Amino acid sequence: MKIFNTLTRKKEEFVPVQEGKVGMYVCGPTVYNYIHIGNARPMIVFDTVRRYLEYKGYDVNYVSNFTDVDDKIIKKANEEGVDASVISERFIEECKKDMEGLNVKPATKHPKATEEINGMIQMIQTLIEKGHAYPVDGTVYFKTRSFEEYGKLSKKNIDDLEAGHRDIKVRGEDGKEDPLDFVLWKPKKEGEPAWKSPWGEGRPGWHIECSEMSKKYIGDTIDIHAGGEDLIFPHHENEIAQSEACNDEPFAKYWMHNAFLNIDGEKMSKSAGNFFTVREISEKYSLQVIRFFMLSAHYRSPLNFSDTLVESSKNGLERILTAIENVRDAVQSKEEGILTEEDCGNLEKVEALVKKYEAAMEDDFNTADAIAAIFEMVKLANITVKDGSKEYAERLLKTLEQLCDVLGIITEKEEELLDADVEALIQERQDARKAKNFARADEIRDQLAAQGIILKDTREGVKWTRA
Ligand code: AMP
Ligand code: ZN
């Protein structure tokens, strides 16, 4: 199996640190709002990598954090007049709902930065003791030049970086010995959450979070470290510097980065305002369609989001699910019978397509080609299942289900809610609201939204439509 390693800019044969096991760390979202569909790309892509590794028989320890202390979270908390944890807990829950809708498996562990502060303090201590970091007035900086290999992931030359930084005077960072140094610990500001430390009350910098959480939950050397390509510099470069300087071990063997989800050719991002949240999109499309759409391109290719492309994914997925439904019906309705000669010939073709699918996935997770192999199998199923034996239909079904499962495609068609069910749920929501049980009322609204039912509160009562 080959993985394109950002560290070497080459496709390399995958050899795990420990035979049969894979430790994988994927940088997770900062939880101050609903995630957008750009954020969903790494979630879907690396969940698929995990699923394929599991299909190959690896025991995967998949760790993905939530960054739950950050300027944006604090800003939002101050705006709402609540504690930062209220905001982060709310959006962690919302993020988990979106992940479920996208059929992203829960990680083996989802550590939260705020619960790992002691470990971060210990790492920072070690870095100071080893001469890689220094405290100044309550701030601790990493001494970038003390790590000789700095720049090896992003292929940046430290002297060029220095030139770029020379004129930048960052307010409050006057104590820096070198403009290239970055923050490991920052002192408390009024109204901000803070933890006790040997350097005074404060909070950790963003990069140290991932160094600590991957060390704690996977080990000093992890197999795969992944995230969106915007994280290569400075986030992942800094993680390498911190971890390798602290542990004296190589940090990650393989670095994987997904390209951006774009809209009109530009990166979808919160700051640019050109984004759709997963929640918004779920009112228009099934999230299964969004997942299928994301996997229709190679993860290292930019992907443009447009209704036309999503519609075409919707049709493609429908074609696969209808074929599987027909095979399932055939399994139900056919009489017991053994494989005919023709079935055996067709099963050889199925086997060849499984090999094609696997070859695509082994080639740096080329999901686009893997999906093409599924389409070929669907075509074969549509021609052969009618005259095939029950045994043949069973084997075909099992294979199709397995290959779809690796991509996280749910093969049962989503049951459409009947009008009467919708009305009953709307009534239950009204009752919940009357009883001031807003949590339940919201839950019902979300449940309906996930099924494409849009509610509108009007003077005449609640009106609803199907998306
Ligand atoms: P953030 O919450 O901004 O730290 O992002 C969480 C994850 O989403 C990171 O791995 C980012 O690289 C990734 N990400 C953010 N925007 C996009 C995008 N438009 N396309 C693909 N990945 C993205
Ligand atoms: Zn990270």
PDB file of N, CA and C in Angstrom, residues 3-76:
ATOM      1  N   ILE A   3       1.395   5.416   0.234  1.00  0.00           N
ATOM      2  CA  ILE A   3       0.839   6.671   0.747  1.00  0.00           C
ATOM      3  C   ILE A   3       1.748   7.809   0.297  1.00  0.00           C
ATOM      4  N   PHE A   4       1.143   8.877  -0.198  1.00  0.00           N
ATOM      5  CA  PHE A   4       1.946  10.056  -0.531  1.00  0.00           C
ATOM      6  C   PHE A   4       2.295  10.760   0.781  1.00  0.00           C
ATOM      7  N   ASN A   5       3.591  10.851   1.043  1.00  0.00           N
ATOM      8  CA  ASN A   5       4.063  11.422   2.298  1.00  0.00           C
ATOM      9  C   ASN A   5       4.508  12.869   2.063  1.00  0.00           C
ATOM     10  N   THR A   6       3.827  13.813   2.676  1.00  0.00           N
ATOM     11  CA  THR A   6       4.186  15.227   2.471  1.00  0.00           C
ATOM     12  C   THR A   6       5.640  15.490   2.895  1.00  0.00           C
ATOM     13  N   LEU A   7       6.122  14.714   3.837  1.00  0.00           N
ATOM     14  CA  LEU A   7       7.486  14.905   4.341  1.00  0.00           C
ATOM     15  C   LEU A   7       8.532  14.672   3.253  1.00  0.00           C
ATOM     16  N   THR A   8       8.292  13.678   2.399  1.00  0.00           N
ATOM     17  CA  THR A   8       9.273  13.358   1.350  1.00  0.00           C
ATOM     18  C   THR A   8       8.762  13.756  -0.025  1.00  0.00           C
ATOM     19  N   ARG A   9       7.489  14.186  -0.101  1.00  0.00           N
ATOM     20  CA  ARG A   9       6.832  14.521  -1.370  1.00  0.00           C
ATOM     21  C   ARG A   9       6.884  13.330  -2.339  1.00  0.00           C
ATOM     22  N   LYS A  10       6.767  12.130  -1.762  1.00  0.00           N
ATOM     23  CA  LYS A  10       6.799  10.913  -2.591  1.00  0.00           C
ATOM     24  C   LYS A  10       5.751   9.925  -2.115  1.00  0.00           C
ATOM     25  N   LYS A  11       5.333   9.062  -3.044  1.00  0.00           N
ATOM     26  CA  LYS A  11       4.491   7.942  -2.624  1.00  0.00           C
ATOM     27  C   LYS A  11       5.417   6.891  -2.029  1.00  0.00           C
ATOM     28  N   GLU A  12       5.113   6.461  -0.816  1.00  0.00           N
ATOM     29  CA  GLU A  12       5.973   5.482  -0.147  1.00  0.00           C
ATOM     30  C   GLU A  12       5.171   4.269   0.272  1.00  0.00           C
ATOM     31  N   GLU A  13       5.843   3.137   0.331  1.00  0.00           N
ATOM     32  CA  GLU A  13       5.201   1.916   0.808  1.00  0.00           C
ATOM     33  C   GLU A  13       4.870   2.106   2.289  1.00  0.00           C
ATOM     34  N   PHE A  14       3.670   1.731   2.682  1.00  0.00           N
ATOM     35  CA  PHE A  14       3.271   1.911   4.083  1.00  0.00           C
ATOM     36  C   PHE A  14       3.783   0.746   4.942  1.00  0.00           C
ATOM     37  N   VAL A  15       4.621   1.084   5.912  1.00  0.00           N
ATOM     38  CA  VAL A  15       5.109   0.083   6.874  1.00  0.00           C
ATOM     39  C   VAL A  15       4.866   0.660   8.264  1.00  0.00           C
ATOM     40  N   PRO A  16       3.944   0.078   9.040  1.00  0.00           N
ATOM     41  CA  PRO A  16       3.638   0.665  10.351  1.00  0.00           C
ATOM     42  C   PRO A  16       4.777   0.443  11.361  1.00  0.00           C
ATOM     43  N   VAL A  17       4.782   1.268  12.396  1.00  0.00           N
ATOM     44  CA  VAL A  17       5.808   1.147  13.443  1.00  0.00           C
ATOM     45  C   VAL A  17       5.720  -0.242  14.079  1.00  0.00           C
ATOM     46  N   GLN A  18       4.480  -0.634  14.386  1.00  0.00           N
ATOM     47  CA  GLN A  18       4.260  -1.932  15.012  1.00  0.00           C
ATOM     48  C   GLN A  18       3.419  -2.771  14.073  1.00  0.00           C
ATOM     49  N   GLU A  19       3.849  -3.991  13.829  1.00  0.00           N
ATOM     50  CA  GLU A  19       3.127  -4.814  12.860  1.00  0.00           C
ATOM     51  C   GLU A  19       1.650  -4.969  13.241  1.00  0.00           C
ATOM     52  N   GLY A  20       0.787  -4.796  12.274  1.00  0.00           N
ATOM     53  CA  GLY A  20      -0.649  -5.028  12.502  1.00  0.00           C
ATOM     54  C   GLY A  20      -1.378  -3.878  13.167  1.00  0.00           C
ATOM     55  N   LYS A  21      -0.620  -2.844  13.564  1.00  0.00           N
ATOM     56  CA  LYS A  21      -1.273  -1.725  14.263  1.00  0.00           C
ATOM     57  C   LYS A  21      -0.987  -0.406  13.570  1.00  0.00           C
ATOM     58  N   VAL A  22      -1.950   0.495  13.650  1.00  0.00           N
ATOM     59  CA  VAL A  22      -1.725   1.828  13.090  1.00  0.00           C
ATOM     60  C   VAL A  22      -2.176   2.874  14.100  1.00  0.00           C
ATOM     61  N   GLY A  23      -1.293   3.811  14.404  1.00  0.00           N
ATOM     62  CA  GLY A  23      -1.643   4.952  15.259  1.00  0.00           C
ATOM     63  C   GLY A  23      -1.787   6.158  14.347  1.00  0.00           C
ATOM     64  N   MET A  24      -2.958   6.768  14.381  1.00  0.00           N
ATOM     65  CA  MET A  24      -3.265   7.832  13.423  1.00  0.00           C
ATOM     66  C   MET A  24      -3.813   9.044  14.169  1.00  0.00           C
ATOM     67  N   TYR A  25      -3.259  10.209  13.895  1.00  0.00           N
ATOM     68  CA  TYR A  25      -3.725  11.436  14.563  1.00  0.00           C
ATOM     69  C   TYR A  25      -4.199  12.433  13.498  1.00  0.00           C
ATOM     70  N   VAL A  26      -5.443  12.887  13.639  1.00  0.00           N
ATOM     71  CA  VAL A  26      -5.999  13.843  12.681  1.00  0.00           C
ATOM     72  C   VAL A  26      -6.389  15.116  13.435  1.00  0.00           C
ATOM     73  N   CYS A  27      -5.802  16.253  13.022  1.00  0.00           N
ATOM     74  CA  CYS A  27      -6.112  17.511  13.712  1.00  0.00           C
ATOM     75  C   CYS A  27      -7.600  17.820  13.546  1.00  0.00           C
ATOM     76  N   GLY A  28      -8.242  18.072  14.664  1.00  0.00           N
ATOM     77  CA  GLY A  28      -9.690  18.285  14.637  1.00  0.00           C
ATOM     78  C   GLY A  28     -10.048  19.758  14.626  1.00  0.00           C
ATOM     79  N   PRO A  29     -11.331  20.057  14.625  1.00  0.00           N
ATOM     80  CA  PRO A  29     -11.776  21.448  14.484  1.00  0.00           C
ATOM     81  C   PRO A  29     -11.693  22.263  15.776  1.00  0.00           C
ATOM     82  N   THR A  30     -11.642  23.570  15.583  1.00  0.00           N
ATOM     83  CA  THR A  30     -11.793  24.495  16.696  1.00  0.00           C
ATOM     84  C   THR A  30     -13.286  24.731  16.841  1.00  0.00           C
ATOM     85  N   VAL A  31     -13.795  24.461  18.050  1.00  0.00           N
ATOM     86  CA  VAL A  31     -15.258  24.385  18.179  1.00  0.00           C
ATOM     87  C   VAL A  31     -15.875  25.684  18.696  1.00  0.00           C
ATOM     88  N   TYR A  32     -16.121  26.607  17.743  1.00  0.00           N
ATOM     89  CA  TYR A  32     -16.768  27.861  18.136  1.00  0.00           C
ATOM     90  C   TYR A  32     -18.002  28.118  17.294  1.00  0.00           C
ATOM     91  N   ASN A  33     -18.293  27.169  16.402  1.00  0.00           N
ATOM     92  CA  ASN A  33     -19.435  27.336  15.511  1.00  0.00           C
ATOM     93  C   ASN A  33     -19.728  25.983  14.871  1.00  0.00           C
ATOM     94  N   TYR A  34     -20.770  25.920  14.044  1.00  0.00           N
ATOM     95  CA  TYR A  34     -21.014  24.681  13.294  1.00  0.00           C
ATOM     96  C   TYR A  34     -19.867  24.472  12.316  1.00  0.00           C
ATOM     97  N   ILE A  35     -19.517  23.226  12.046  1.00  0.00           N
ATOM     98  CA  ILE A  35     -18.452  22.996  11.052  1.00  0.00           C
ATOM     99  C   ILE A  35     -19.017  23.248   9.647  1.00  0.00           C
ATOM    100  N   HIS A  36     -18.129  23.691   8.756  1.00  0.00           N
ATOM    101  CA  HIS A  36     -18.575  23.877   7.367  1.00  0.00           C
ATOM    102  C   HIS A  36     -18.133  22.677   6.535  1.00  0.00           C
ATOM    103  N   ILE A  37     -18.618  22.620   5.292  1.00  0.00           N
ATOM    104  CA  ILE A  37     -18.345  21.399   4.528  1.00  0.00           C
ATOM    105  C   ILE A  37     -16.873  21.286   4.117  1.00  0.00           C
ATOM    106  N   GLY A  38     -16.125  22.411   4.189  1.00  0.00           N
ATOM    107  CA  GLY A  38     -14.664  22.324   3.989  1.00  0.00           C
ATOM    108  C   GLY A  38     -14.043  21.527   5.128  1.00  0.00           C
ATOM    109  N   ASN A  39     -14.459  21.814   6.356  1.00  0.00           N
ATOM    110  CA  ASN A  39     -13.952  21.068   7.521  1.00  0.00           C
ATOM    111  C   ASN A  39     -14.335  19.589   7.421  1.00  0.00           C
ATOM    112  N   ALA A  40     -15.455  19.327   6.738  1.00  0.00           N
ATOM    113  CA  ALA A  40     -15.912  17.934   6.643  1.00  0.00           C
ATOM    114  C   ALA A  40     -15.019  17.113   5.713  1.00  0.00           C
ATOM    115  N   ARG A  41     -14.283  17.806   4.818  1.00  0.00           N
ATOM    116  CA  ARG A  41     -13.465  17.034   3.871  1.00  0.00           C
ATOM    117  C   ARG A  41     -12.423  16.175   4.592  1.00  0.00           C
ATOM    118  N   PRO A  42     -11.561  16.755   5.462  1.00  0.00           N
ATOM    119  CA  PRO A  42     -10.601  15.867   6.146  1.00  0.00           C
ATOM    120  C   PRO A  42     -11.293  14.790   6.979  1.00  0.00           C
ATOM    121  N   MET A  43     -12.423  15.125   7.572  1.00  0.00           N
ATOM    122  CA  MET A  43     -13.116  14.118   8.396  1.00  0.00           C
ATOM    123  C   MET A  43     -13.495  12.908   7.557  1.00  0.00           C
ATOM    124  N   ILE A  44     -14.068  13.181   6.370  1.00  0.00           N
ATOM    125  CA  ILE A  44     -14.533  12.096   5.500  1.00  0.00           C
ATOM    126  C   ILE A  44     -13.353  11.341   4.896  1.00  0.00           C
ATOM    127  N   VAL A  45     -12.370  12.107   4.414  1.00  0.00           N
ATOM    128  CA  VAL A  45     -11.223  11.489   3.754  1.00  0.00           C
ATOM    129  C   VAL A  45     -10.466  10.566   4.719  1.00  0.00           C
ATOM    130  N   PHE A  46     -10.159  11.067   5.913  1.00  0.00           N
ATOM    131  CA  PHE A  46      -9.316  10.257   6.812  1.00  0.00           C
ATOM    132  C   PHE A  46     -10.117   9.166   7.514  1.00  0.00           C
ATOM    133  N   ASP A  47     -11.432   9.352   7.604  1.00  0.00           N
ATOM    134  CA  ASP A  47     -12.276   8.258   8.092  1.00  0.00           C
ATOM    135  C   ASP A  47     -12.234   7.114   7.070  1.00  0.00           C
ATOM    136  N   THR A  48     -12.171   7.470   5.795  1.00  0.00           N
ATOM    137  CA  THR A  48     -12.114   6.457   4.742  1.00  0.00           C
ATOM    138  C   THR A  48     -10.761   5.743   4.756  1.00  0.00           C
ATOM    139  N   VAL A  49      -9.692   6.507   5.022  1.00  0.00           N
ATOM    140  CA  VAL A  49      -8.359   5.898   5.167  1.00  0.00           C
ATOM    141  C   VAL A  49      -8.405   4.884   6.319  1.00  0.00           C
ATOM    142  N   ARG A  50      -8.974   5.300   7.417  1.00  0.00           N
ATOM    143  CA  ARG A  50      -9.090   4.413   8.576  1.00  0.00           C
ATOM    144  C   ARG A  50      -9.880   3.145   8.224  1.00  0.00           C
ATOM    145  N   ARG A  51     -11.027   3.348   7.553  1.00  0.00           N
ATOM    146  CA  ARG A  51     -11.870   2.203   7.196  1.00  0.00           C
ATOM    147  C   ARG A  51     -11.115   1.231   6.292  1.00  0.00           C
ATOM    148  N   TYR A  52     -10.313   1.773   5.358  1.00  0.00           N
ATOM    149  CA  TYR A  52      -9.577   0.868   4.469  1.00  0.00           C
ATOM    150  C   TYR A  52      -8.503   0.113   5.254  1.00  0.00           C
ATOM    151  N   LEU A  53      -7.832   0.810   6.171  1.00  0.00           N
ATOM    152  CA  LEU A  53      -6.809   0.132   6.991  1.00  0.00           C
ATOM    153  C   LEU A  53      -7.460  -0.981   7.817  1.00  0.00           C
ATOM    154  N   GLU A  54      -8.661  -0.725   8.308  1.00  0.00           N
ATOM    155  CA  GLU A  54      -9.363  -1.750   9.091  1.00  0.00           C
ATOM    156  C   GLU A  54      -9.778  -2.920   8.194  1.00  0.00           C
ATOM    157  N   TYR A  55     -10.194  -2.595   6.988  1.00  0.00           N
ATOM    158  CA  TYR A  55     -10.551  -3.631   5.997  1.00  0.00           C
ATOM    159  C   TYR A  55      -9.339  -4.540   5.723  1.00  0.00           C
ATOM    160  N   LYS A  56      -8.144  -3.926   5.752  1.00  0.00           N
ATOM    161  CA  LYS A  56      -6.905  -4.690   5.530  1.00  0.00           C
ATOM    162  C   LYS A  56      -6.502  -5.489   6.767  1.00  0.00           C
ATOM    163  N   GLY A  57      -7.230  -5.301   7.863  1.00  0.00           N
ATOM    164  CA  GLY A  57      -6.953  -6.087   9.058  1.00  0.00           C
ATOM    165  C   GLY A  57      -6.128  -5.364  10.119  1.00  0.00           C
ATOM    166  N   TYR A  58      -5.800  -4.093   9.891  1.00  0.00           N
ATOM    167  CA  TYR A  58      -5.037  -3.358  10.903  1.00  0.00           C
ATOM    168  C   TYR A  58      -5.935  -2.981  12.085  1.00  0.00           C
ATOM    169  N   ASP A  59      -5.317  -2.943  13.244  1.00  0.00           N
ATOM    170  CA  ASP A  59      -5.985  -2.447  14.433  1.00  0.00           C
ATOM    171  C   ASP A  59      -5.637  -0.948  14.499  1.00  0.00           C
ATOM    172  N   VAL A  60      -6.623  -0.099  14.247  1.00  0.00           N
ATOM    173  CA  VAL A  60      -6.324   1.333  14.109  1.00  0.00           C
ATOM    174  C   VAL A  60      -6.700   2.111  15.375  1.00  0.00           C
ATOM    175  N   ASN A  61      -5.711   2.808  15.911  1.00  0.00           N
ATOM    176  CA  ASN A  61      -5.963   3.715  17.028  1.00  0.00           C
ATOM    177  C   ASN A  61      -6.072   5.117  16.416  1.00  0.00           C
ATOM    178  N   TYR A  62      -7.317   5.600  16.302  1.00  0.00           N
ATOM    179  CA  TYR A  62      -7.581   6.844  15.564  1.00  0.00           C
ATOM    180  C   TYR A  62      -7.884   7.947  16.571  1.00  0.00           C
ATOM    181  N   VAL A  63      -6.997   8.921  16.632  1.00  0.00           N
ATOM    182  CA  VAL A  63      -7.166   9.997  17.615  1.00  0.00           C
ATOM    183  C   VAL A  63      -7.406  11.317  16.882  1.00  0.00           C
ATOM    184  N   SER A  64      -8.453  12.020  17.287  1.00  0.00           N
ATOM    185  CA  SER A  64      -8.741  13.315  16.675  1.00  0.00           C
ATOM    186  C   SER A  64      -9.240  14.266  17.761  1.00  0.00           C
ATOM    187  N   ASN A  65      -8.551  15.392  17.882  1.00  0.00           N
ATOM    188  CA  ASN A  65      -8.837  16.287  19.007  1.00  0.00           C
ATOM    189  C   ASN A  65      -9.947  17.287  18.722  1.00  0.00           C
ATOM    190  N   PHE A  66     -10.409  17.904  19.782  1.00  0.00           N
ATOM    191  CA  PHE A  66     -11.225  19.109  19.660  1.00  0.00           C
ATOM    192  C   PHE A  66     -10.415  20.242  20.291  1.00  0.00           C
ATOM    193  N   THR A  67     -10.162  21.305  19.545  1.00  0.00           N
ATOM    194  CA  THR A  67      -9.508  22.481  20.108  1.00  0.00           C
ATOM    195  C   THR A  67     -10.596  23.289  20.791  1.00  0.00           C
ATOM    196  N   ASP A  68     -10.629  23.199  22.129  1.00  0.00           N
ATOM    197  CA  ASP A  68     -11.747  23.823  22.849  1.00  0.00           C
ATOM    198  C   ASP A  68     -11.305  25.014  23.705  1.00  0.00           C
ATOM    199  N   VAL A  69     -10.096  25.532  23.427  1.00  0.00           N
ATOM    200  CA  VAL A  69      -9.736  26.828  24.010  1.00  0.00           C
ATOM    201  C   VAL A  69      -8.979  27.601  22.927  1.00  0.00           C
ATOM    202  N   ASP A  70      -9.477  28.790  22.644  1.00  0.00           N
ATOM    203  CA  ASP A  70      -8.968  29.521  21.477  1.00  0.00           C
ATOM    204  C   ASP A  70      -9.600  30.917  21.492  1.00  0.00           C
ATOM    205  N   ASP A  71      -8.924  31.867  20.849  1.00  0.00           N
ATOM    206  CA  ASP A  71      -9.432  33.251  20.837  1.00  0.00           C
ATOM    207  C   ASP A  71     -10.872  33.346  20.332  1.00  0.00           C
ATOM    208  N   LYS A  72     -11.173  32.572  19.269  1.00  0.00           N
ATOM    209  CA  LYS A  72     -12.507  32.693  18.661  1.00  0.00           C
ATOM    210  C   LYS A  72     -13.593  32.166  19.600  1.00  0.00           C
ATOM    211  N   ILE A  73     -13.259  31.117  20.333  1.00  0.00           N
ATOM    212  CA  ILE A  73     -14.231  30.566  21.297  1.00  0.00           C
ATOM    213  C   ILE A  73     -14.465  31.593  22.403  1.00  0.00           C
ATOM    214  N   ILE A  74     -13.370  32.195  22.884  1.00  0.00           N
ATOM    215  CA  ILE A  74     -13.468  33.165  23.973  1.00  0.00           C
ATOM    216  C   ILE A  74     -14.277  34.393  23.528  1.00  0.00           C
ATOM    217  N   LYS A  75     -14.037  34.811  22.294  1.00  0.00           N
ATOM    218  CA  LYS A  75     -14.760  35.974  21.756  1.00  0.00           C
ATOM    219  C   LYS A  75     -16.264  35.692  21.751  1.00  0.00           C
ATOM    220  N   LYS A  76     -16.619  34.519  21.240  1.00  0.00           N
ATOM    221  CA  LYS A  76     -18.036  34.169  21.149  1.00  0.00           C
ATOM    222  C   LYS A  76     -18.655  34.056  22.543  1.00  0.00           C
TER     223      LYS A  76
END
